[in-house]
Amino acid sequence: METRLLLNDLFRLGRSLLAPFCRPSTELRSTIRSIFPILLATTVLGTALTRLSATEYAVQSWRAGYGLEARGMDCCAIGRDGSVWIGAIGDLIRFDGLRFTRVPFDLSSSLAGNRISALWVDGNQDIWCGYETGELVDYNSNTGRARLLPLEWERQPVRAIARDPTGDLWILLNDHSLVRVRDGWTTGPHNIGGDLRFLTTKSGRFLAERAGGVFEWHPGGKWQPVDETFGYLYAVCPSRKEGYWLLNIAQERAYHVGDGGFALETRVIPPQVSSYHFLETLDGSLIAAVDGEGIVNMDPNGSVTTYGVNDGLASSWILQMVEDADGTIVAISSDGVSILRAKEARLVPGLGGLGDTRVMGIAGDEKGGLWIATEGKGLFHYADGALRSSKVVKEPFNPYLWSLLDAGVDGVLAGSWGGGLESGVNGQVGPAEGWDGTQHKIVTALIRASDGSIWAGTGDGIGQMKDGKWTWYLRCGDQPIRDVRCLAAGEGGRVWFGTNGQGAGYIQASKARFLGPDLEPDARFVTAIHGDGAGGVWIGTEGSGLLDWRDGRWTHLLQGNGLPCDDVFHIDDDGRGTLWFTSSVGVYAISKESLEALVDGRASSVQPLLINDEDGLPSTQCMGGTANAAYLDSKGNYYIPTTGGLAVIDTRTIRRRDSRLWPTITQVAIDGRPVAVRRGQPLVLRPATQSIRVQFTAPTLTHPSLVNFEYRLDSIKNSDWVSLGESRDLLLQRMAPGTHRLEIRAGYPGTLATAIPIGLDLRQMPTLFESVWFRVVLWIVTIAGLVVLIWSLVRRRYVIERRRLELESAVEQERRRISRDIHDDLGARLTQVMLLSQVGDRMGPDDGRKTIFGRIHSTAKAVTKALDELVWTVNPVHDTVEDFALYVARIAQEMITEAGVRCRIRIPHSLSTTGLNAGARHHLLMCMKEAIANAITHAHCEQIDVRLEVDDARLRLTVRDDGRGFEVESCAKGSGVDPVHSGCCNMRERMKEIGGTINLTSRPGKGTEVSFEYHL
Amino acid sequence: MSYENEIDKTSDDSGRDPARETPNSGGKPLRIAVVEDDKVTRDTVVQWISQTPGFEVVGAFEDAVVALGPVAKLMPDVVLVDVNMPGMSGIDFVSAVISRAPGIQCMMLTVYGDTEHIFQALAAGASGYLLKTTLGDELVEAIREVYRGGSPMTSDVARKVVQAFHRPNPVESGEASLSSREKEVLEMLAMGYLYKEIAQELKVSMATVSTFVRRIYIKLQVNSRAQAVAKAKIGMPRQGGH
């Protein structure tokens, strides 16, 4: 930096030394003489075209370490979106009007230098940064990508960068060598020599200026000196019209050189302006950076204003200045940044005599002077920069004056707070004649109606003075008129009035009426009233915005419709299509056309032009509540009493500002980690991303603090814009899986609805549980589970039902068997007993009665036996192997013994209590009985052995005789005719039924063995 | 049911009470008491016995509980007890009456082949049993036999006894375990051998077989009592002192 400063100093010293020797030649002088009339004419013309009063600037500065976390600022440039880019040590810095943000380059490892010494901003948001180490970085603010160009020149500081109209990039290196970069390739050298400045004129000429001469680049490939006719130049800057401005310090002249090579305008510049760097401002002034002094503004009128450190400049050594589209100038020095905003409003000079006294009312006199009503100091007159106090000539005089009216030859009328109407003539003041000071003490409004009568609004009614006589309107219907705050003359002799609490009304044809229907109660506190020229009226309120009343229809404007605030203290019409309002946030102007559009329903908002403290208004708090709280004179000067003093705005020269804002995303951080955003590509959020922090801005130097933001996420159905206020920071949490589009728009109040948003696509990847296939699998599993569950339930019910039916069927079968047994066996035998006993009854004692009784006895005995068997089979108590064994043993023994055959029974000594169901018991018993009966009947045996073997799994009952035996094959082929065979088949059937087996072994002469096996 | 086993009326003296060496005819008649809830059966039995010489019915009772006192007082030679009675069962009655009058011989009257009840009654101290269908001469013969100390045992009762002795006995009493000879007799009975066949097989007299059976009865009672003590809570029939 020191080297750079030293070089600059030496260079400037050289220029100043050379200047006297470089005066124009004699020929040149004659040329100048010949063209002098033209020069003079253009000068006069130029002056006439520019504004009459010099632009004043309000300075705002950020010094390194005090609100600016950067140092070593060296260069700056302004982007199309309004961002101010500043090259500093370590970083490229973006300034959005409020904040300085570092732009992180992901190149630090490959970048040798850390100090940016030159900057160039391309139209397409490419910022070219030249480093002290000779490197060149291309940073695209749209994509956030930085690209390091291969270094193909000697390592030395880059001093300037520019792009010519053909698209080639030019780089000036420290040794004054020039490099042309074309599509990444360098060509050259194209040395001109000397410390150059590049400039492109409005017509597209690419120029380079060095001490003493201007060179023009010809696309043919040559730098050619521009014809020199204006002497030794000191500095050059492009003109806003055509050509360029040329500063000749030696001649103390600034020349506007047109494209034809002629001077279109010549200005005299003060001798101290030995500026190396200057520019033509939006209003046509030349503004120059003067080392050690600061910034010198040279008005076309010739007035010169210097802004130094005492005026708020960060430093008096300004290295570079740029001007934005609204005419705001950014000046950087190595240790600070300053903003110079054109003052649209100024304090009226020469009012020191008022001290701290508040100005409550203001009115103009016929000669262009001002009447000033003060709070406590009486009446003043201001003319030609001088303030004169009016002398009190008659008491009682109340110095708390709230309203004013110039009465022409009659002087001035002033309404006081407590003393009624006062009158001033020729610097003398006293109570007005014809006014009843005891009646109407508070006079807050004074106007002159179209018929010349004077109207006075008071705390208790409205008075009209015509021909020196006061007429009073004290009531409106049955309501007394109280606390009138403002009056306005309307069409057809109508006089509008506004009250503090009763709303507004009008007086017409000697009749007062309030405007109806009522709005909300707040809107009844009227502070300003102004006829709209179409039979209606504009009504300003304190806290309830602006209202329009037209034939009983209200239109209500609030902050949401674009008003800077909801207060309207005074309304004035500049006669050029604009209404001016004073408020608690400054003064603002709205075109009547846009207001009409809103009243007609063609628009929903208005775009006011706000003038506040940034524009030089001493205070944003304007005085309000009285009818004369502002005054717009016929020249367009708008006088506004504020809490900071009486200010004036030239309404004719006020700049229209571009209210469009270009929002831009400056940083996106996912879960606290900054990520690069690629335009046109969605930002992919990994599964389970917690938060996305989006930082954005809308760079502007014009009222940056009033910029509001809104956002919306279009993934949300019917998503509406969500206001973020002035916050430039948005935190989104836990996005739903899918693609979202985040849109952000920026604007001043009222312009948001029409603002063009920027978008950011976000794609939240689903977590495992949120993924589609996981849901599909979950659904399938759930449905499958349900199906299985239902199927198993149905099956279970089916099985249970089947078992129940089986059981029922088994029970039924058993019941049928028992019933059959009872019927066939017991029933038949008991019938026999019955028949036999009847027979016996008829017989004589000797007719074989004994035989009959014997038969009865034996039959009854058989019945008992059968019954016993039946009971045994049925009784579930006997469902054990032990009971079965003992029972079959007894039955077998009875049968065999009764038949007179020797009987041998073998049953295990110890029998288990394992269960054996009734069916099995019954069938096994029957089988055994049949086998025994067969043996007894057919075997002609001497002994029958019955053996029972039981182990854990099976039961085996064997009946064996020592009889004659038979061929087994014949039994197997049994036709059922032979009882033996039939019995054999019965036994098989029975065993089959209970799932058992029968085994028959027999050989003729060797006895028979039948064994029944049953699985327990 | 009739006795499958022929009772040897001239068996040896072992186990026989000399005091009961009463001739069948002449002398003091046998004093019989009947406890039977069914009126027809009771009257029939009473009528039959009364008409038989040498027998005297000293009491007939409908209810076991009512009969308990008078029977113990009357001290009949043989009490015929129905197994199934409402209120106090025949088995409980046997148990109770033997504990009061230890000398009384109880014979159970039962319907067809109620082995379980017969076995329980024998275990409770009854000396024999009769089927209600077996009235007539067989009845009086059986009473006489029992009075003389004879012990009828059918195959199925024997099998039941075998099972009883093979049941795990928690209180293994020396007295209650059968001798090898007794076991042999019991098992042969269970296999269906007749008294006569057993006597031939073992080469002893029928009276000796009868004595073995008598001892088996006694040991069964002891065994049952031991089991009852061990399983008092399970509800085995209560045993009287013997």
PDB file of N, CA and C in Angstrom, chain A residues 857 861 864-865 868-869 882-883 885-887 889-891 893-894 897 902-912, chain B residues 1-2 4 111-116 133-134 154-156 159-160 162-163 166-167 187 189-194 197:
ATOM      1  N   HIS A 857     -85.378-115.512  35.736  1.00  0.00           N
ATOM      2  CA  HIS A 857     -84.191-115.224  36.537  1.00  0.00           C
ATOM      3  C   HIS A 857     -82.959-115.027  35.667  1.00  0.00           C
ATOM      4  N   LYS A 861     -80.932-111.687  34.936  1.00  0.00           N
ATOM      5  CA  LYS A 861     -79.513-111.683  35.264  1.00  0.00           C
ATOM      6  C   LYS A 861     -78.711-111.147  34.059  1.00  0.00           C
ATOM      7  N   THR A 864     -79.111-107.480  33.821  1.00  0.00           N
ATOM      8  CA  THR A 864     -78.256-106.820  34.808  1.00  0.00           C
ATOM      9  C   THR A 864     -76.829-106.742  34.293  1.00  0.00           C
ATOM     10  N   LYS A 865     -76.387-107.850  33.724  1.00  0.00           N
ATOM     11  CA  LYS A 865     -75.030-107.939  33.201  1.00  0.00           C
ATOM     12  C   LYS A 865     -74.838-106.929  32.057  1.00  0.00           C
ATOM     13  N   ASP A 868     -74.757-103.553  33.392  1.00  0.00           N
ATOM     14  CA  ASP A 868     -73.456-103.306  34.020  1.00  0.00           C
ATOM     15  C   ASP A 868     -72.432-102.918  32.952  1.00  0.00           C
ATOM     16  N   GLU A 869     -72.487-103.640  31.850  1.00  0.00           N
ATOM     17  CA  GLU A 869     -71.531-103.404  30.777  1.00  0.00           C
ATOM     18  C   GLU A 869     -71.748-102.020  30.151  1.00  0.00           C
ATOM     19  N   GLU A 882     -56.252 -99.134  33.693  1.00  0.00           N
ATOM     20  CA  GLU A 882     -56.392-100.011  34.866  1.00  0.00           C
ATOM     21  C   GLU A 882     -57.818-100.551  34.959  1.00  0.00           C
ATOM     22  N   ASP A 883     -58.785 -99.624  34.851  1.00  0.00           N
ATOM     23  CA  ASP A 883     -60.173-100.050  34.929  1.00  0.00           C
ATOM     24  C   ASP A 883     -60.533-101.005  33.803  1.00  0.00           C
ATOM     25  N   ALA A 885     -58.513-102.965  32.172  1.00  0.00           N
ATOM     26  CA  ALA A 885     -57.863-104.269  32.376  1.00  0.00           C
ATOM     27  C   ALA A 885     -58.668-105.141  33.335  1.00  0.00           C
ATOM     28  N   LEU A 886     -59.040-104.531  34.480  1.00  0.00           N
ATOM     29  CA  LEU A 886     -59.763-105.302  35.485  1.00  0.00           C
ATOM     30  C   LEU A 886     -61.118-105.749  34.952  1.00  0.00           C
ATOM     31  N   TYR A 887     -61.760-104.850  34.194  1.00  0.00           N
ATOM     32  CA  TYR A 887     -63.082-105.169  33.696  1.00  0.00           C
ATOM     33  C   TYR A 887     -63.047-106.276  32.659  1.00  0.00           C
ATOM     34  N   ALA A 889     -60.820-108.455  32.250  1.00  0.00           N
ATOM     35  CA  ALA A 889     -60.417-109.696  32.922  1.00  0.00           C
ATOM     36  C   ALA A 889     -61.639-110.375  33.517  1.00  0.00           C
ATOM     37  N   ARG A 890     -62.493-109.576  34.170  1.00  0.00           N
ATOM     38  CA  ARG A 890     -63.680-110.148  34.816  1.00  0.00           C
ATOM     39  C   ARG A 890     -64.643-110.720  33.787  1.00  0.00           C
ATOM     40  N   ILE A 891     -64.884-109.894  32.742  1.00  0.00           N
ATOM     41  CA  ILE A 891     -65.817-110.351  31.710  1.00  0.00           C
ATOM     42  C   ILE A 891     -65.312-111.626  31.057  1.00  0.00           C
ATOM     43  N   GLN A 893     -63.255-113.824  32.244  1.00  0.00           N
ATOM     44  CA  GLN A 893     -63.335-114.957  33.161  1.00  0.00           C
ATOM     45  C   GLN A 893     -64.755-115.487  33.275  1.00  0.00           C
ATOM     46  N   GLU A 894     -65.715-114.528  33.365  1.00  0.00           N
ATOM     47  CA  GLU A 894     -67.111-114.937  33.465  1.00  0.00           C
ATOM     48  C   GLU A 894     -67.531-115.746  32.256  1.00  0.00           C
ATOM     49  N   THR A 897     -65.458-119.143  32.073  1.00  0.00           N
ATOM     50  CA  THR A 897     -65.819-120.072  33.142  1.00  0.00           C
ATOM     51  C   THR A 897     -67.230-120.605  32.926  1.00  0.00           C
ATOM     52  N   ARG A 902     -61.424-123.912  30.800  1.00  0.00           N
ATOM     53  CA  ARG A 902     -60.443-123.404  31.774  1.00  0.00           C
ATOM     54  C   ARG A 902     -59.982-122.012  31.293  1.00  0.00           C
ATOM     55  N   CYS A 903     -59.882-121.182  32.287  1.00  0.00           N
ATOM     56  CA  CYS A 903     -59.571-119.772  31.948  1.00  0.00           C
ATOM     57  C   CYS A 903     -58.273-119.337  32.610  1.00  0.00           C
ATOM     58  N   ARG A 904     -57.457-118.725  31.846  1.00  0.00           N
ATOM     59  CA  ARG A 904     -56.226-118.156  32.424  1.00  0.00           C
ATOM     60  C   ARG A 904     -56.112-116.692  31.989  1.00  0.00           C
ATOM     61  N   ILE A 905     -56.052-115.826  32.993  1.00  0.00           N
ATOM     62  CA  ILE A 905     -55.989-114.381  32.714  1.00  0.00           C
ATOM     63  C   ILE A 905     -54.625-113.872  33.134  1.00  0.00           C
ATOM     64  N   ARG A 906     -53.986-113.122  32.271  1.00  0.00           N
ATOM     65  CA  ARG A 906     -52.720-112.487  32.680  1.00  0.00           C
ATOM     66  C   ARG A 906     -52.816-110.982  32.386  1.00  0.00           C
ATOM     67  N   ILE A 907     -52.781-110.273  33.496  1.00  0.00           N
ATOM     68  CA  ILE A 907     -52.727-108.806  33.312  1.00  0.00           C
ATOM     69  C   ILE A 907     -51.550-108.307  34.131  1.00  0.00           C
ATOM     70  N   PRO A 908     -50.969-107.203  33.767  1.00  0.00           N
ATOM     71  CA  PRO A 908     -49.792-106.714  34.509  1.00  0.00           C
ATOM     72  C   PRO A 908     -50.150-106.456  35.961  1.00  0.00           C
ATOM     73  N   HIS A 909     -49.189-106.683  36.822  1.00  0.00           N
ATOM     74  CA  HIS A 909     -49.410-106.475  38.251  1.00  0.00           C
ATOM     75  C   HIS A 909     -49.666-105.023  38.561  1.00  0.00           C
ATOM     76  N   SER A 910     -48.991-104.222  37.820  1.00  0.00           N
ATOM     77  CA  SER A 910     -49.163-102.790  38.078  1.00  0.00           C
ATOM     78  C   SER A 910     -49.685-102.156  36.805  1.00  0.00           C
ATOM     79  N   LEU A 911     -50.824-101.524  36.933  1.00  0.00           N
ATOM     80  CA  LEU A 911     -51.434-100.941  35.737  1.00  0.00           C
ATOM     81  C   LEU A 911     -51.428 -99.419  35.824  1.00  0.00           C
ATOM     82  N   SER A 912     -51.230 -98.824  34.663  1.00  0.00           N
ATOM     83  CA  SER A 912     -51.179 -97.343  34.663  1.00  0.00           C
ATOM     84  C   SER A 912     -52.595 -96.773  34.661  1.00  0.00           C
TER      85      SER A 912
ATOM     86  N   MET B   1     -74.218-113.460  40.572  1.00  0.00           N
ATOM     87  CA  MET B   1     -72.909-114.101  40.523  1.00  0.00           C
ATOM     88  C   MET B   1     -72.838-115.132  41.642  1.00  0.00           C
ATOM     89  N   SER B   2     -72.284-116.187  41.293  1.00  0.00           N
ATOM     90  CA  SER B   2     -72.101-117.223  42.327  1.00  0.00           C
ATOM     91  C   SER B   2     -70.624-117.374  42.610  1.00  0.00           C
ATOM     92  N   GLU B   4     -67.261-118.737  42.354  1.00  0.00           N
ATOM     93  CA  GLU B   4     -66.524-119.643  41.471  1.00  0.00           C
ATOM     94  C   GLU B   4     -65.691-120.627  42.297  1.00  0.00           C
ATOM     95  N   VAL B 111     -74.907-104.960  43.985  1.00  0.00           N
ATOM     96  CA  VAL B 111     -75.463-105.298  42.676  1.00  0.00           C
ATOM     97  C   VAL B 111     -74.343-105.909  41.862  1.00  0.00           C
ATOM     98  N   TYR B 112     -74.591-106.178  40.592  1.00  0.00           N
ATOM     99  CA  TYR B 112     -73.685-106.946  39.776  1.00  0.00           C
ATOM    100  C   TYR B 112     -72.273-106.366  39.734  1.00  0.00           C
ATOM    101  N   GLY B 113     -71.313-107.126  40.116  1.00  0.00           N
ATOM    102  CA  GLY B 113     -69.870-106.924  39.881  1.00  0.00           C
ATOM    103  C   GLY B 113     -69.301-105.561  40.166  1.00  0.00           C
ATOM    104  N   ASP B 114     -69.711-105.006  41.257  1.00  0.00           N
ATOM    105  CA  ASP B 114     -69.133-103.705  41.601  1.00  0.00           C
ATOM    106  C   ASP B 114     -67.815-103.916  42.325  1.00  0.00           C
ATOM    107  N   THR B 115     -66.817-104.335  41.566  1.00  0.00           N
ATOM    108  CA  THR B 115     -65.534-104.728  42.120  1.00  0.00           C
ATOM    109  C   THR B 115     -64.901-103.643  42.980  1.00  0.00           C
ATOM    110  N   GLU B 116     -64.994-102.456  42.494  1.00  0.00           N
ATOM    111  CA  GLU B 116     -64.350-101.346  43.198  1.00  0.00           C
ATOM    112  C   GLU B 116     -64.890-101.227  44.620  1.00  0.00           C
ATOM    113  N   THR B 133     -78.456-110.596  43.470  1.00  0.00           N
ATOM    114  CA  THR B 133     -79.122-111.593  42.622  1.00  0.00           C
ATOM    115  C   THR B 133     -78.969-113.018  43.167  1.00  0.00           C
ATOM    116  N   THR B 134     -78.009-113.183  44.038  1.00  0.00           N
ATOM    117  CA  THR B 134     -77.704-114.531  44.547  1.00  0.00           C
ATOM    118  C   THR B 134     -78.405-114.788  45.871  1.00  0.00           C
ATOM    119  N   THR B 154     -62.933-113.778  44.628  1.00  0.00           N
ATOM    120  CA  THR B 154     -63.042-114.029  43.199  1.00  0.00           C
ATOM    121  C   THR B 154     -61.794-113.497  42.481  1.00  0.00           C
ATOM    122  N   SER B 155     -61.681-113.916  41.240  1.00  0.00           N
ATOM    123  CA  SER B 155     -60.527-113.516  40.431  1.00  0.00           C
ATOM    124  C   SER B 155     -60.385-112.002  40.315  1.00  0.00           C
ATOM    125  N   ASP B 156     -61.499-111.378  40.025  1.00  0.00           N
ATOM    126  CA  ASP B 156     -61.393-109.931  39.805  1.00  0.00           C
ATOM    127  C   ASP B 156     -61.064-109.178  41.076  1.00  0.00           C
ATOM    128  N   ARG B 159     -57.445-109.687  41.462  1.00  0.00           N
ATOM    129  CA  ARG B 159     -56.662-108.790  40.599  1.00  0.00           C
ATOM    130  C   ARG B 159     -56.575-107.388  41.198  1.00  0.00           C
ATOM    131  N   LYS B 160     -57.708-107.005  41.797  1.00  0.00           N
ATOM    132  CA  LYS B 160     -57.751-105.693  42.454  1.00  0.00           C
ATOM    133  C   LYS B 160     -56.775-105.659  43.625  1.00  0.00           C
ATOM    134  N   VAL B 162     -54.108-107.511  43.900  1.00  0.00           N
ATOM    135  CA  VAL B 162     -52.751-107.481  43.340  1.00  0.00           C
ATOM    136  C   VAL B 162     -52.360-106.040  43.032  1.00  0.00           C
ATOM    137  N   GLN B 163     -53.278-105.347  42.366  1.00  0.00           N
ATOM    138  CA  GLN B 163     -53.014-103.941  42.031  1.00  0.00           C
ATOM    139  C   GLN B 163     -52.743-103.128  43.294  1.00  0.00           C
ATOM    140  N   HIS B 166     -49.410-103.734  44.591  1.00  0.00           N
ATOM    141  CA  HIS B 166     -48.329-103.242  43.743  1.00  0.00           C
ATOM    142  C   HIS B 166     -48.261-101.723  43.670  1.00  0.00           C
ATOM    143  N   ARG B 167     -49.230-101.113  44.309  1.00  0.00           N
ATOM    144  CA  ARG B 167     -49.208 -99.648  44.320  1.00  0.00           C
ATOM    145  C   ARG B 167     -48.064 -99.186  45.215  1.00  0.00           C
ATOM    146  N   GLU B 187     -51.803-114.354  43.105  1.00  0.00           N
ATOM    147  CA  GLU B 187     -51.583-114.236  41.669  1.00  0.00           C
ATOM    148  C   GLU B 187     -52.305-115.336  40.903  1.00  0.00           C
ATOM    149  N   LEU B 189     -55.020-116.757  41.859  1.00  0.00           N
ATOM    150  CA  LEU B 189     -56.429-116.353  41.887  1.00  0.00           C
ATOM    151  C   LEU B 189     -56.703-115.340  40.789  1.00  0.00           C
ATOM    152  N   ALA B 190     -55.785-114.399  40.706  1.00  0.00           N
ATOM    153  CA  ALA B 190     -55.934-113.354  39.709  1.00  0.00           C
ATOM    154  C   ALA B 190     -55.914-113.916  38.301  1.00  0.00           C
ATOM    155  N   MET B 191     -55.142-114.979  38.092  1.00  0.00           N
ATOM    156  CA  MET B 191     -55.054-115.567  36.763  1.00  0.00           C
ATOM    157  C   MET B 191     -56.265-116.414  36.404  1.00  0.00           C
ATOM    158  N   GLY B 192     -57.121-116.629  37.401  1.00  0.00           N
ATOM    159  CA  GLY B 192     -58.336-117.371  37.095  1.00  0.00           C
ATOM    160  C   GLY B 192     -58.349-118.788  37.636  1.00  0.00           C
ATOM    161  N   TYR B 193     -57.319-119.151  38.371  1.00  0.00           N
ATOM    162  CA  TYR B 193     -57.326-120.476  38.992  1.00  0.00           C
ATOM    163  C   TYR B 193     -58.441-120.569  40.005  1.00  0.00           C
ATOM    164  N   LEU B 194     -59.029-121.731  40.112  1.00  0.00           N
ATOM    165  CA  LEU B 194     -60.016-121.964  41.167  1.00  0.00           C
ATOM    166  C   LEU B 194     -59.274-122.378  42.431  1.00  0.00           C
ATOM    167  N   GLU B 197     -57.937-125.747  42.034  1.00  0.00           N
ATOM    168  CA  GLU B 197     -56.764-125.820  41.176  1.00  0.00           C
ATOM    169  C   GLU B 197     -55.530-125.315  41.910  1.00  0.00           C
TER     170      GLU B 197
END
